[in-house]
Short mmCIF file of the C-alpha atoms (twelve columns), coordinates in Angstrom:
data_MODEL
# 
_entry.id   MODEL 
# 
loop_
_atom_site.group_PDB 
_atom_site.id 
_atom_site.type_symbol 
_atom_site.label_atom_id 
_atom_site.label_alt_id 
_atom_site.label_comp_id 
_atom_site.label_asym_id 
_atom_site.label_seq_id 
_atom_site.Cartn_x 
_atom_site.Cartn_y 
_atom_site.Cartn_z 
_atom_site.pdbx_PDB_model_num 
ATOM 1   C CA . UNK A 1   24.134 58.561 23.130  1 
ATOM 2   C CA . UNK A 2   25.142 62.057 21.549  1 
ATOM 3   C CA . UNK A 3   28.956 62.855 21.145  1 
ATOM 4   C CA . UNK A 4   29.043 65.330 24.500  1 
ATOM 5   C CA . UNK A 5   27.536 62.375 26.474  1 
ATOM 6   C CA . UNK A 6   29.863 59.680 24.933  1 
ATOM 7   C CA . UNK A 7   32.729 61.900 26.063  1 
ATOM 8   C CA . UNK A 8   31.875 62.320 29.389  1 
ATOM 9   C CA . UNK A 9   31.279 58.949 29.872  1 
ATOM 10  C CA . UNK A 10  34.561 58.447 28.958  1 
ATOM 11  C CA . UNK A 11  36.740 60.967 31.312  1 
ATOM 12  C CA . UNK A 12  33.936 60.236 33.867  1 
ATOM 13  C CA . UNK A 13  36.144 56.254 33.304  1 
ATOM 14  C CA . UNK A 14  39.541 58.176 33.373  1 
ATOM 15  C CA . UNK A 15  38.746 59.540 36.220  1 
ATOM 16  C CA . UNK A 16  37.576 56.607 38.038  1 
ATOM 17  C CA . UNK A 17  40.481 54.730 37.016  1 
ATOM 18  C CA . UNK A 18  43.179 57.479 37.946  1 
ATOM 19  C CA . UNK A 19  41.492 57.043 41.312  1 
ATOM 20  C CA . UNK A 20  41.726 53.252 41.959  1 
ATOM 21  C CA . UNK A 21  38.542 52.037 40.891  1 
ATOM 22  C CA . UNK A 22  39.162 48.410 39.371  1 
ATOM 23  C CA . UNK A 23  35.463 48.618 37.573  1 
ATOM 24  C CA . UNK A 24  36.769 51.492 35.426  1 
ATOM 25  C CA . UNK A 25  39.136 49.397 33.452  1 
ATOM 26  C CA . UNK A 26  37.066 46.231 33.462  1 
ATOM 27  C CA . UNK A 27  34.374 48.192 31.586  1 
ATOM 28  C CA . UNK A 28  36.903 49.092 29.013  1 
ATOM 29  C CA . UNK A 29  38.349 45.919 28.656  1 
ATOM 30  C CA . UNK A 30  34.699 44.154 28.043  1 
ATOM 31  C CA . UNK A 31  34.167 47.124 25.828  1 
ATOM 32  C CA . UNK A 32  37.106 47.166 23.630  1 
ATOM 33  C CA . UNK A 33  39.068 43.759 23.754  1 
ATOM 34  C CA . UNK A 34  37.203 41.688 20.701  1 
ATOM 35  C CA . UNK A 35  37.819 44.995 18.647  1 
ATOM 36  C CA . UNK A 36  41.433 45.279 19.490  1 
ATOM 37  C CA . UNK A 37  42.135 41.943 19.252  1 
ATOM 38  C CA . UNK A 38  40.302 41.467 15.428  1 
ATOM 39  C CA . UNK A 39  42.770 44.376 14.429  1 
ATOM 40  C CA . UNK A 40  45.494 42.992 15.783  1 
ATOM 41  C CA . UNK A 41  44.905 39.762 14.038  1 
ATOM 42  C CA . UNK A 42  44.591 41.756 10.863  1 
ATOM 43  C CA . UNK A 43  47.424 43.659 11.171  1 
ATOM 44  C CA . UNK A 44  49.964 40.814 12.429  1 
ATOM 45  C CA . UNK A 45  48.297 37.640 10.293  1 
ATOM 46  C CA . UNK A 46  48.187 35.633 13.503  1 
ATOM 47  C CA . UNK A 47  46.011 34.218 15.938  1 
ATOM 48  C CA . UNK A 48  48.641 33.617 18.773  1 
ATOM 49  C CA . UNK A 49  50.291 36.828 18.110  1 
ATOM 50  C CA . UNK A 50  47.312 38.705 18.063  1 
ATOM 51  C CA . UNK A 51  46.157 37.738 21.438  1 
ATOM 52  C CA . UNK A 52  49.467 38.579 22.832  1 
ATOM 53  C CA . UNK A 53  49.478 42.000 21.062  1 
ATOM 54  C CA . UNK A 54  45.828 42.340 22.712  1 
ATOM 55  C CA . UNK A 55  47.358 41.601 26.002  1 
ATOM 56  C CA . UNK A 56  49.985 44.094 25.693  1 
ATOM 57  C CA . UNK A 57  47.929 47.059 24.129  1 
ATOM 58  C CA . UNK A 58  45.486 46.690 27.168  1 
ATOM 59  C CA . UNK A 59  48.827 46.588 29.428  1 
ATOM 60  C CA . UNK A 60  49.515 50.146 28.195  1 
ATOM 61  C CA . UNK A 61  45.638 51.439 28.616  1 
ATOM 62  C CA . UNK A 62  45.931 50.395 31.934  1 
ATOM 63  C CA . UNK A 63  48.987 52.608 32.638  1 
ATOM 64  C CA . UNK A 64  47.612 55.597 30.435  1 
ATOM 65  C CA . UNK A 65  44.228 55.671 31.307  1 
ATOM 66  C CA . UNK A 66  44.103 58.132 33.799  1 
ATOM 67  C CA . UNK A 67  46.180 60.231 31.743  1 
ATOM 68  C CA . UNK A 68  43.225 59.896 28.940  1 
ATOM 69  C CA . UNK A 69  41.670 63.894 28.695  1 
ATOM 70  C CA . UNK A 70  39.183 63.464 26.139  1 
ATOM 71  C CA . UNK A 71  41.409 65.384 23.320  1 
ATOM 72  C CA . UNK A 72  39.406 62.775 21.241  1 
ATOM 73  C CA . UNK A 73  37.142 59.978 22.320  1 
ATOM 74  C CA . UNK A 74  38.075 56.620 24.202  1 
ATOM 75  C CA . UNK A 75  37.254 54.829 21.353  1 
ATOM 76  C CA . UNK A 76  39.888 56.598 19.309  1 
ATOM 77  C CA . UNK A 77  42.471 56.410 21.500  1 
ATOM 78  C CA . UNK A 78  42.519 52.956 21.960  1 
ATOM 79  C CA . UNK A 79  42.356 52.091 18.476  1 
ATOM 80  C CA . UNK A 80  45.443 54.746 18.397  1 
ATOM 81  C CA . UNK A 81  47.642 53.048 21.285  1 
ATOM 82  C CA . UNK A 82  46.789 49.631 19.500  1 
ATOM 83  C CA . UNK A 83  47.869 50.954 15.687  1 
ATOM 84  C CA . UNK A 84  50.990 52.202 17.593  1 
ATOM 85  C CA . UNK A 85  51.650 48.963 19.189  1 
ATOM 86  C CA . UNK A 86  51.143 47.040 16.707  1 
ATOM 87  C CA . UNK A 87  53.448 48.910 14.176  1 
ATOM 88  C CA . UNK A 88  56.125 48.991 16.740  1 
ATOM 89  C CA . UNK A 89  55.797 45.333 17.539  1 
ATOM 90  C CA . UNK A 90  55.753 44.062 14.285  1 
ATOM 91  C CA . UNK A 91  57.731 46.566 12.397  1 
ATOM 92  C CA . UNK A 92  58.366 45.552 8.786   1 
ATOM 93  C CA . UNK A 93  58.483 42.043 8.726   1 
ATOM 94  C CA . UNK A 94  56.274 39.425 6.892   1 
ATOM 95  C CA . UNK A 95  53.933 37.086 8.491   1 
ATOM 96  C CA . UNK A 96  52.650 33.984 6.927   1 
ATOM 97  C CA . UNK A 97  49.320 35.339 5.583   1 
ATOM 98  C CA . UNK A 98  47.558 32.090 5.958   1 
ATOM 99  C CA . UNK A 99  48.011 32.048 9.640   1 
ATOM 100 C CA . UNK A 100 45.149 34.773 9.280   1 
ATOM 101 C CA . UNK A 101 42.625 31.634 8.505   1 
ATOM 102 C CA . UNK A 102 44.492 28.449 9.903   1 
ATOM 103 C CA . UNK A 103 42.812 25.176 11.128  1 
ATOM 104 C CA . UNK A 104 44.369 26.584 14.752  1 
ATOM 105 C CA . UNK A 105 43.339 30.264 13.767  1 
ATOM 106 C CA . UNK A 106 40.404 32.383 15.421  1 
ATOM 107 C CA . UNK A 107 39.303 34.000 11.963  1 
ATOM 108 C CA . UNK A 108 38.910 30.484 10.773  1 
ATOM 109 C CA . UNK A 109 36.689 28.980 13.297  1 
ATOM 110 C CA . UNK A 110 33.198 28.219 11.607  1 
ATOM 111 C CA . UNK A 111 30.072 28.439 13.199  1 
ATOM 112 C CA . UNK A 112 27.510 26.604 12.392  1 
ATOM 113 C CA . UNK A 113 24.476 27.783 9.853   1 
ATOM 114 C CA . UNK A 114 21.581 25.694 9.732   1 
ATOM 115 C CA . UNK A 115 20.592 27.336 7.088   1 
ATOM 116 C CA . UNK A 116 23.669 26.397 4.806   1 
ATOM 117 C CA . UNK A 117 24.830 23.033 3.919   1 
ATOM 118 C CA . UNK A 118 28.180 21.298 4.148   1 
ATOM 119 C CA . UNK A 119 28.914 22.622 0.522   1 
ATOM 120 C CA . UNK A 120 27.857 26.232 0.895   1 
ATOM 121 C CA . UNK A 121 30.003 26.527 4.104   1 
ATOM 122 C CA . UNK A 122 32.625 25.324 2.384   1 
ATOM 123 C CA . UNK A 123 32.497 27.929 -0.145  1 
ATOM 124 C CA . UNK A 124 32.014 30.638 2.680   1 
ATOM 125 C CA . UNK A 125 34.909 29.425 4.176   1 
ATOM 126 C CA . UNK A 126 36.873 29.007 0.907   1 
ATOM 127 C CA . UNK A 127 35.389 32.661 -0.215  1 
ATOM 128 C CA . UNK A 128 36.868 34.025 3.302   1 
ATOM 129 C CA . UNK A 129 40.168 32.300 3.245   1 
ATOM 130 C CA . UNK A 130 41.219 34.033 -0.066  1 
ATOM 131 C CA . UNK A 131 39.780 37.681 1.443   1 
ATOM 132 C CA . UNK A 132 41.970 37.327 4.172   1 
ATOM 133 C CA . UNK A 133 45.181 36.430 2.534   1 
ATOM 134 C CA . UNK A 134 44.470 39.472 -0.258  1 
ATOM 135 C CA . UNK A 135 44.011 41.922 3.048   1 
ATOM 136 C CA . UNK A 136 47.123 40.308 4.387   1 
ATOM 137 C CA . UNK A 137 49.150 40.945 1.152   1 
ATOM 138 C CA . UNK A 138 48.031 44.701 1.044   1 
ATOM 139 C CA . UNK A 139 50.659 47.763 2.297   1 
ATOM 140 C CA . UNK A 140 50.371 48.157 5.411   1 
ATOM 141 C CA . UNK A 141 49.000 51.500 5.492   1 
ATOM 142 C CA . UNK A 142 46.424 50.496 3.311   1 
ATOM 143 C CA . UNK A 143 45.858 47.929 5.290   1 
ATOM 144 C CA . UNK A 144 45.199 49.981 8.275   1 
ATOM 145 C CA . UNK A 145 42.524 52.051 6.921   1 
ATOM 146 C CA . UNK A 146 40.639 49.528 5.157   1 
ATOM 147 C CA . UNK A 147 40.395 47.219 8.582   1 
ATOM 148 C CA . UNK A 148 39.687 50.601 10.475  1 
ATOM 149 C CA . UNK A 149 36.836 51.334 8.051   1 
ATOM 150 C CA . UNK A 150 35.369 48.482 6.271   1 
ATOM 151 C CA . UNK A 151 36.113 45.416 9.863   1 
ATOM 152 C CA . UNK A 152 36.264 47.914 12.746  1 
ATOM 153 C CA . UNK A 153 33.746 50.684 11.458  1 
ATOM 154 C CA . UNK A 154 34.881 53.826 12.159  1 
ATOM 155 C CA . UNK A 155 34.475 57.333 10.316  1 
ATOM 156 C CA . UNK A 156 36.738 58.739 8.142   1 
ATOM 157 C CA . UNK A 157 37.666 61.660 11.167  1 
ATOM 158 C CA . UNK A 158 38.073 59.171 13.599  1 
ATOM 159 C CA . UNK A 159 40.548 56.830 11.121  1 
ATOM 160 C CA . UNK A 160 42.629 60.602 10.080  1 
ATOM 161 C CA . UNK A 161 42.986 60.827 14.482  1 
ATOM 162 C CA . UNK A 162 44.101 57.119 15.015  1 
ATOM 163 C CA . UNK A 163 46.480 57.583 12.008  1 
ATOM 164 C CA . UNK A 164 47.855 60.746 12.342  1 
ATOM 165 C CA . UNK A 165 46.877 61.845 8.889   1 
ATOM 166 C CA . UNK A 166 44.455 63.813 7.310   1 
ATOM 167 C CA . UNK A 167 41.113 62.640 6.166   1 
ATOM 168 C CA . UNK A 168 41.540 63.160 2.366   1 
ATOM 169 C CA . UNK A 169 44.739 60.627 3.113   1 
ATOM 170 C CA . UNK A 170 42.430 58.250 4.670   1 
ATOM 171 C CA . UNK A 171 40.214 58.229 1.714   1 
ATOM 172 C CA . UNK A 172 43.013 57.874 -0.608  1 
ATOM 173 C CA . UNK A 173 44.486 54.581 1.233   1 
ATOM 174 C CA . UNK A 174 40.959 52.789 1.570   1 
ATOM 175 C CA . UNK A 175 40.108 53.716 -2.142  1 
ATOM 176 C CA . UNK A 176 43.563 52.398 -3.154  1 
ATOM 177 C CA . UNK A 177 43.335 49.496 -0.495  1 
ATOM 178 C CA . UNK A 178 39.730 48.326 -1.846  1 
ATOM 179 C CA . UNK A 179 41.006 48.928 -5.575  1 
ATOM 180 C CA . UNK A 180 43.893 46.392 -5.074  1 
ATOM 181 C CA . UNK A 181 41.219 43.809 -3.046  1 
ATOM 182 C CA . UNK A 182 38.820 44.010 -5.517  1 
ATOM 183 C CA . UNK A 183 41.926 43.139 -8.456  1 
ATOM 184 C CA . UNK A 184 43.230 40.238 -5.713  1 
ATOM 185 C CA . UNK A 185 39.624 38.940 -5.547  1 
ATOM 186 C CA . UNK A 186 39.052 38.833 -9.564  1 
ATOM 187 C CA . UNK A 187 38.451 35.664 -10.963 1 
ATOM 188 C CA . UNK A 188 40.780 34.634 -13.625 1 
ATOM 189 C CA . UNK A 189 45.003 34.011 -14.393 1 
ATOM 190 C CA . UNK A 190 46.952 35.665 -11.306 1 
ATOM 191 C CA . UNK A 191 48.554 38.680 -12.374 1 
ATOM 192 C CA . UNK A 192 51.805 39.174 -12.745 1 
ATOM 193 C CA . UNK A 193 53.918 40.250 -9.741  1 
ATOM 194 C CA . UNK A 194 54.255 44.368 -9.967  1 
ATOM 195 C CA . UNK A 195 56.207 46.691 -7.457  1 
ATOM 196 C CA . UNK A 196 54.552 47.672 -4.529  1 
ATOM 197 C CA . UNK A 197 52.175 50.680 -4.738  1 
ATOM 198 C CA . UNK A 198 53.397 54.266 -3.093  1 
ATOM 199 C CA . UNK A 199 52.168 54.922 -0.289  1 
ATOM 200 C CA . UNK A 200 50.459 58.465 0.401   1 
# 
């Protein structure tokens, strides 16, 4: 579906929403919610949390989304209400970041592969636990753009529009964000504890 089509798609849903049509919103909801809600779980470290987050994000596209004019697409201006949410929500403080892959937690949940045996999923599992806490330990603005872009997908323009910031900053933060994954992720001694990076 071409960009002009994908946006008219999406007031044509504003529209039917503004007017009282229940399908509208459903159709975003099925669309968006398992995006939203992996985000949110990224961004607060918590399975629990992160479905209430989803709740509430969706709470707020329901009142908004007739006021949606297509200044950018739906897709970005969910992911933009849900940033916002979640940075007034959880403000500054620090979540446990193994919550992220708890026995309890979503991200933790193993499937089953027939094609890989108890001690390979093990690994996998062991290989995704320590991925998760070195996202969770990244600024949070790094943090943002590497979920937006390397989890949730989207291009550089669309992060710089659900961010506020301008692309060059977006590619800045993900560099930096990889940069400090790919040190977290290193094999060998832990290094020693160091200030936290600036920010751009």
């Amino acid at each position: 579906m071409s960009a002009s089509a994908v946006l008219s798609h999406d007031l044509e849903l504003a529209e039917r929403h503004r007017y009282g049509d229940g399908d509208a919103f459903a159709e975003v909801y099925r669309s968006y919610e398992t995006p939203v809600y992996n985000l949110a779980l990224r961004m607060a470290g918590d399975p629990e949390e992160a479905r209430d987050l989803t709740q509430e994000v969706f709470l707020r596209v329901f009142r908004h989304l007739g006021k949606f004019r297509g200044r950018s697409s739906l897709k970005t201006w969910i992911y933009r209400v849900a940033i916002n949410h979640c940075r007034s929500r959880l403000g500054r403080r620090r979540l446990p970041q193994s919550s992220l892959t708890g026995p309890e937690g979503d991200a933790g949940r193993d499937l089953p592969d027939p094609n890989r045996g108890p001690e390979e999923r093990a690994v996998a599992r062991d290989e995704r636990r320590v991925l998760e806490e070195a996202l969770a330990a990244l600024p949070v603005a790094f943090r943002e753009a590497v979920v937006l872009r390397d989890i949730e997908g989207l291009a550089y323009d669309e992060i710089a529009q659900v961010l506020g910031v301008r692309p060059g900053t977006v590619r800045s933060r993900i560099a930096r964000g990889r940069e400090h994954l790919r040190r977290a992720l290193e094999p060998g001694p832990p290094a020693a504890p160091q200030a936290p990076p600036e920010v751009l």
